[in-house]
PDB file of C-alpha atoms in Angstrom:
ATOM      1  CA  UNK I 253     -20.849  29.917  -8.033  1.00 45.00           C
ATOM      2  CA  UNK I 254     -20.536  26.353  -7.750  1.00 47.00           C
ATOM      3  CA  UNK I 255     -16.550  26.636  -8.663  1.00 46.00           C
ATOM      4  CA  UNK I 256     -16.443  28.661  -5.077  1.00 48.00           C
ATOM      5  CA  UNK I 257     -18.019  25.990  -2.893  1.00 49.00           C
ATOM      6  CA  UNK I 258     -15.543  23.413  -4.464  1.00 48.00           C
ATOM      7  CA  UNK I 259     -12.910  25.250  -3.702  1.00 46.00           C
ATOM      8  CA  UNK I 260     -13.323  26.361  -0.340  1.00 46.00           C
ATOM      9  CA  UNK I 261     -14.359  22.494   0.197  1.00 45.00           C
ATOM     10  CA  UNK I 262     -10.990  21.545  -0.984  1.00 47.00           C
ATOM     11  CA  UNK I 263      -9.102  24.153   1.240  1.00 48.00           C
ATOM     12  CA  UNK I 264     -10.908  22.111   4.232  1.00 56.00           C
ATOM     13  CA  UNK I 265      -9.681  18.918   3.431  1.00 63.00           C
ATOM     14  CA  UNK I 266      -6.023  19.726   3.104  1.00 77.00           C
ATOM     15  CA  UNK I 267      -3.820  18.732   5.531  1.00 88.00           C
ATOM     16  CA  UNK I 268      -0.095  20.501   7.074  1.00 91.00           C
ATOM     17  CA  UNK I 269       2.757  18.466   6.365  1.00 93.00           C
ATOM     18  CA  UNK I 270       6.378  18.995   7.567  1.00 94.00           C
ATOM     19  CA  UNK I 271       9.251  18.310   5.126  1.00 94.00           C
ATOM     20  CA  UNK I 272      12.826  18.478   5.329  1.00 93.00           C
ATOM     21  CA  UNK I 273      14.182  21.982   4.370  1.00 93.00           C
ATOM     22  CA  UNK I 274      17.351  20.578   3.144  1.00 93.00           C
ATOM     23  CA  UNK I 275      16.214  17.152   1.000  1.00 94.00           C
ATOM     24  CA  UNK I 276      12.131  17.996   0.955  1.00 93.00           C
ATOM     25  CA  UNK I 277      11.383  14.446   2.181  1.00 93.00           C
ATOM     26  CA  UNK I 278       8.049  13.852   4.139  1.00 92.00           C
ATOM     27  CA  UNK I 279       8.904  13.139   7.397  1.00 93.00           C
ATOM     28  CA  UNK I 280       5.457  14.439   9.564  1.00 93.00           C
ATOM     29  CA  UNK I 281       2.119  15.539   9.039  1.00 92.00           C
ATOM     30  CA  UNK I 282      -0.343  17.171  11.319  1.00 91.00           C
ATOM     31  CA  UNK I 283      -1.761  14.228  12.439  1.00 91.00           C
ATOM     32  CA  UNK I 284       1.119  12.620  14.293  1.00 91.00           C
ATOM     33  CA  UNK I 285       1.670  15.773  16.054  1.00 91.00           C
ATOM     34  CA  UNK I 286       1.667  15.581  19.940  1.00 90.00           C
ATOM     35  CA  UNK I 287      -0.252  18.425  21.319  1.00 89.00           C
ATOM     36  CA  UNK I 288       1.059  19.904  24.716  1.00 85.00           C
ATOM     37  CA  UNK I 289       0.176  22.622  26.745  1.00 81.00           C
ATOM     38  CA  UNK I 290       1.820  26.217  26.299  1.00 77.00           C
ATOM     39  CA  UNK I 291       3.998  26.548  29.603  1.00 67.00           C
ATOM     40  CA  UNK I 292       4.753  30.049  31.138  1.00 63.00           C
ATOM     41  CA  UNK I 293       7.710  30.484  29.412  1.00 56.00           C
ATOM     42  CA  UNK I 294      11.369  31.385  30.340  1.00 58.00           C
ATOM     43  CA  UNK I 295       9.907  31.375  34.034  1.00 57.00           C
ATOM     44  CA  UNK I 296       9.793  27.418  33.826  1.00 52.00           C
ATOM     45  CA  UNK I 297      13.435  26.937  33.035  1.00 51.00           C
ATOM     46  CA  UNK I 298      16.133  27.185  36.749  1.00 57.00           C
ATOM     47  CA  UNK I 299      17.473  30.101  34.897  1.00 52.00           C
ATOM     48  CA  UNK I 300      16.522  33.285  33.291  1.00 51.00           C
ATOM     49  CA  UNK I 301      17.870  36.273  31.261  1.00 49.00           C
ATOM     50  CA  UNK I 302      19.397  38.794  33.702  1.00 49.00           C
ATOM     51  CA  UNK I 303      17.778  41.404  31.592  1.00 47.00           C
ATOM     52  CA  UNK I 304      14.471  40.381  31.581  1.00 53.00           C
ATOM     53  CA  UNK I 305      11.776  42.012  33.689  1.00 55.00           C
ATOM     54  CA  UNK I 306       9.532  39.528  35.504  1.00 52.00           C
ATOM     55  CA  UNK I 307       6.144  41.109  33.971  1.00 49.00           C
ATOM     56  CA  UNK I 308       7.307  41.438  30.335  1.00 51.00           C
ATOM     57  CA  UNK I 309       8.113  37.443  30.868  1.00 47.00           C
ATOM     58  CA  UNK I 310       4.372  37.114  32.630  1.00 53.00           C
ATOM     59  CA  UNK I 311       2.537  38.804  30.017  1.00 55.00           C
ATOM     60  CA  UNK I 312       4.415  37.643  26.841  1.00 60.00           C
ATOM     61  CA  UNK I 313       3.272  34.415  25.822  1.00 57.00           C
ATOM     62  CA  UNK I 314       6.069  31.986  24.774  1.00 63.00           C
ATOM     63  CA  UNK I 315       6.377  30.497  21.695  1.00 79.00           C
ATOM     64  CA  UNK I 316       7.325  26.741  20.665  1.00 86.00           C
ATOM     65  CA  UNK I 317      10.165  26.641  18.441  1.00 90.00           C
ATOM     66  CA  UNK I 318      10.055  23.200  17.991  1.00 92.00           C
ATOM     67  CA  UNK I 319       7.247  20.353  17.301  1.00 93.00           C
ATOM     68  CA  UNK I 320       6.810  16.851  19.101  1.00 94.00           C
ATOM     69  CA  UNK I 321       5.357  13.895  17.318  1.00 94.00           C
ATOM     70  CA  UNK I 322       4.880  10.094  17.811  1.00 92.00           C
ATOM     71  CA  UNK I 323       7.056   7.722  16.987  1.00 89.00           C
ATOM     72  CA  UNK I 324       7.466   7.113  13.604  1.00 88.00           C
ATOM     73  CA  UNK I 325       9.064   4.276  11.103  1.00 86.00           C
ATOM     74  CA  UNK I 326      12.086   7.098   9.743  1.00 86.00           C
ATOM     75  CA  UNK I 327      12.940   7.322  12.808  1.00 84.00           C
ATOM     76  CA  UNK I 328      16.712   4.896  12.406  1.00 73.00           C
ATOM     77  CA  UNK I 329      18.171   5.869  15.831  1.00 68.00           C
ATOM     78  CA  UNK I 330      15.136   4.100  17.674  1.00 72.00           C
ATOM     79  CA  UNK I 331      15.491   0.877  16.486  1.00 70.00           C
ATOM     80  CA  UNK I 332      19.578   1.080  18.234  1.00 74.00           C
ATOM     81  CA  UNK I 333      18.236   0.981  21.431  1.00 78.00           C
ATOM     82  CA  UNK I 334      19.475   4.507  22.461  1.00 80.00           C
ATOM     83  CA  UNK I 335      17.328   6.018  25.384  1.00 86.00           C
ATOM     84  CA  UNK I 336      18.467   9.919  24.097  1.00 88.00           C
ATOM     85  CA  UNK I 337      19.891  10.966  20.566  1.00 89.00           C
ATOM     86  CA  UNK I 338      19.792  13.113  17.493  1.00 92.00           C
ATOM     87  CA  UNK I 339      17.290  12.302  14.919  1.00 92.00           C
ATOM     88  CA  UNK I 340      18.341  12.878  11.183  1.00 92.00           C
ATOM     89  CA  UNK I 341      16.363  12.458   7.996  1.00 92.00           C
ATOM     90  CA  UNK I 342      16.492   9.130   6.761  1.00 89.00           C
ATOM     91  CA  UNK I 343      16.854  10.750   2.912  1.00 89.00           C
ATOM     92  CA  UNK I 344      19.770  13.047   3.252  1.00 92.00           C
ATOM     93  CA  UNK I 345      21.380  12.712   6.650  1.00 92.00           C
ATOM     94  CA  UNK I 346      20.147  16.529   8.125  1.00 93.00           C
ATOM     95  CA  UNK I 347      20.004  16.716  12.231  1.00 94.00           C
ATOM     96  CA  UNK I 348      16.185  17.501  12.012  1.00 94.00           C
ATOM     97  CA  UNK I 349      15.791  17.396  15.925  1.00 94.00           C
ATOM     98  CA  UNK I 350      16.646  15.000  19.119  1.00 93.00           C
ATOM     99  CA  UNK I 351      14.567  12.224  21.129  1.00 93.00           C
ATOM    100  CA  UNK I 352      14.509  11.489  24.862  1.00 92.00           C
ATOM    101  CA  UNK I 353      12.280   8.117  26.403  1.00 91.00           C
ATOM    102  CA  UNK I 354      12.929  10.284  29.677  1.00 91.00           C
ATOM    103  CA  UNK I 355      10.904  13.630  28.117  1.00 90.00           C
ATOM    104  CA  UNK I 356      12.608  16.786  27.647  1.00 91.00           C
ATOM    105  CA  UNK I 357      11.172  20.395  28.558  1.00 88.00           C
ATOM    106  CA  UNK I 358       9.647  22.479  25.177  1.00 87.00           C
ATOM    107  CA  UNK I 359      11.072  25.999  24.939  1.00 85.00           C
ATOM    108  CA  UNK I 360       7.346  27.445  25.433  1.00 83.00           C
ATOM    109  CA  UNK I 361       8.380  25.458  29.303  1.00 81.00           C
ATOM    110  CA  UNK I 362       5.923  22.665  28.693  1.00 85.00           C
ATOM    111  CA  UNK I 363       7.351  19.195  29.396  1.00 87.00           C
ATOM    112  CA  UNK I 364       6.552  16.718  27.375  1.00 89.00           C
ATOM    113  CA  UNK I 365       6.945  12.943  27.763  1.00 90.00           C
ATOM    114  CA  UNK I 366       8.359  10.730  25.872  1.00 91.00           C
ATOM    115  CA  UNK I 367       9.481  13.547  23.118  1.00 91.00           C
ATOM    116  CA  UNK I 368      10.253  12.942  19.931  1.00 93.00           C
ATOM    117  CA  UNK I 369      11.456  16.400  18.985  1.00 94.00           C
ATOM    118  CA  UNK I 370      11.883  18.490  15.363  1.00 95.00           C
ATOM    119  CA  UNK I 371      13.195  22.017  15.122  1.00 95.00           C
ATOM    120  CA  UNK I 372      10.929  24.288  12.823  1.00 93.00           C
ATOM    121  CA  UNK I 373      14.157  25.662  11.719  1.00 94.00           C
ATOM    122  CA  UNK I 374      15.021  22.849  10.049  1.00 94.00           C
ATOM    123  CA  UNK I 375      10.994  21.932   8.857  1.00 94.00           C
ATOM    124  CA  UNK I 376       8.712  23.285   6.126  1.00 93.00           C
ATOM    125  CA  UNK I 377       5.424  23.616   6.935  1.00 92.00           C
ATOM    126  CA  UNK I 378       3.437  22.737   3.608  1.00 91.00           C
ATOM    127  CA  UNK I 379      -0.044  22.230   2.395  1.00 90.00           C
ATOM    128  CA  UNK I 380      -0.953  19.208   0.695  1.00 82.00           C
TER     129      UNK I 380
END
């Protein structure tokens, strides 16, 4: 009984950590994650699918394909002095995501400001 409490204790304290798919290399964890709030979707972009009925876009909520964090120390195209570029893992090189001082809008429609932008696509979501 007391090997159940210390393991449901232990599934409490882990923590989400993103690593790069292509090298595995640590480069986020929950905690520098910066929350936004879900926007309404394709409706908060100029355009829209022509096929897409207004309700099915109203009722669907949108999902974020990508993740924003804070500014972080891997992060080599900062220290340039670029205002907007591609961010790439500092192990192996991969185009994990982009970054924009000016903000840039979140597929879900949210926009989010400054954002320092990874793809899931390119992430894997881990427990440590």
């Amino acid at each position: 009984m007391a090997e159940a409490n210390n393991s449901s204790s232990e599934s409490f304290n882990s923590q989400v950590v993103y690593r790069c798919k292509k090298c595995r290399r640590i480069v986020a964890t929950q905690e520098s994650i910066v929350t936004h709030e879900r926007g309404k979707g394709e409706l908060s972009f100029k355009w829209s699918k022509r096929s897409s009925n207004q309700l099915e876009l109203e009722n669907k909520p949108a999902d974020c394909t990508s993740i924003f964090v804070e500014l972080m120390k891997w992060m080599e195209t900062l220290q340039d002095g670029h205002v907007e570029e591609k961010l790439v893992c500092i192990g192996c090189k991969a185009r994990l995501g982009s970054f924009n001082w000016a903000g840039m809008q979140c597929s879900c429609g949210a926009w989010v400001n400054p954002a320092f932008q990874l793809h899931k696509s390119r992430l894997d979501e881990c427990l440590m």
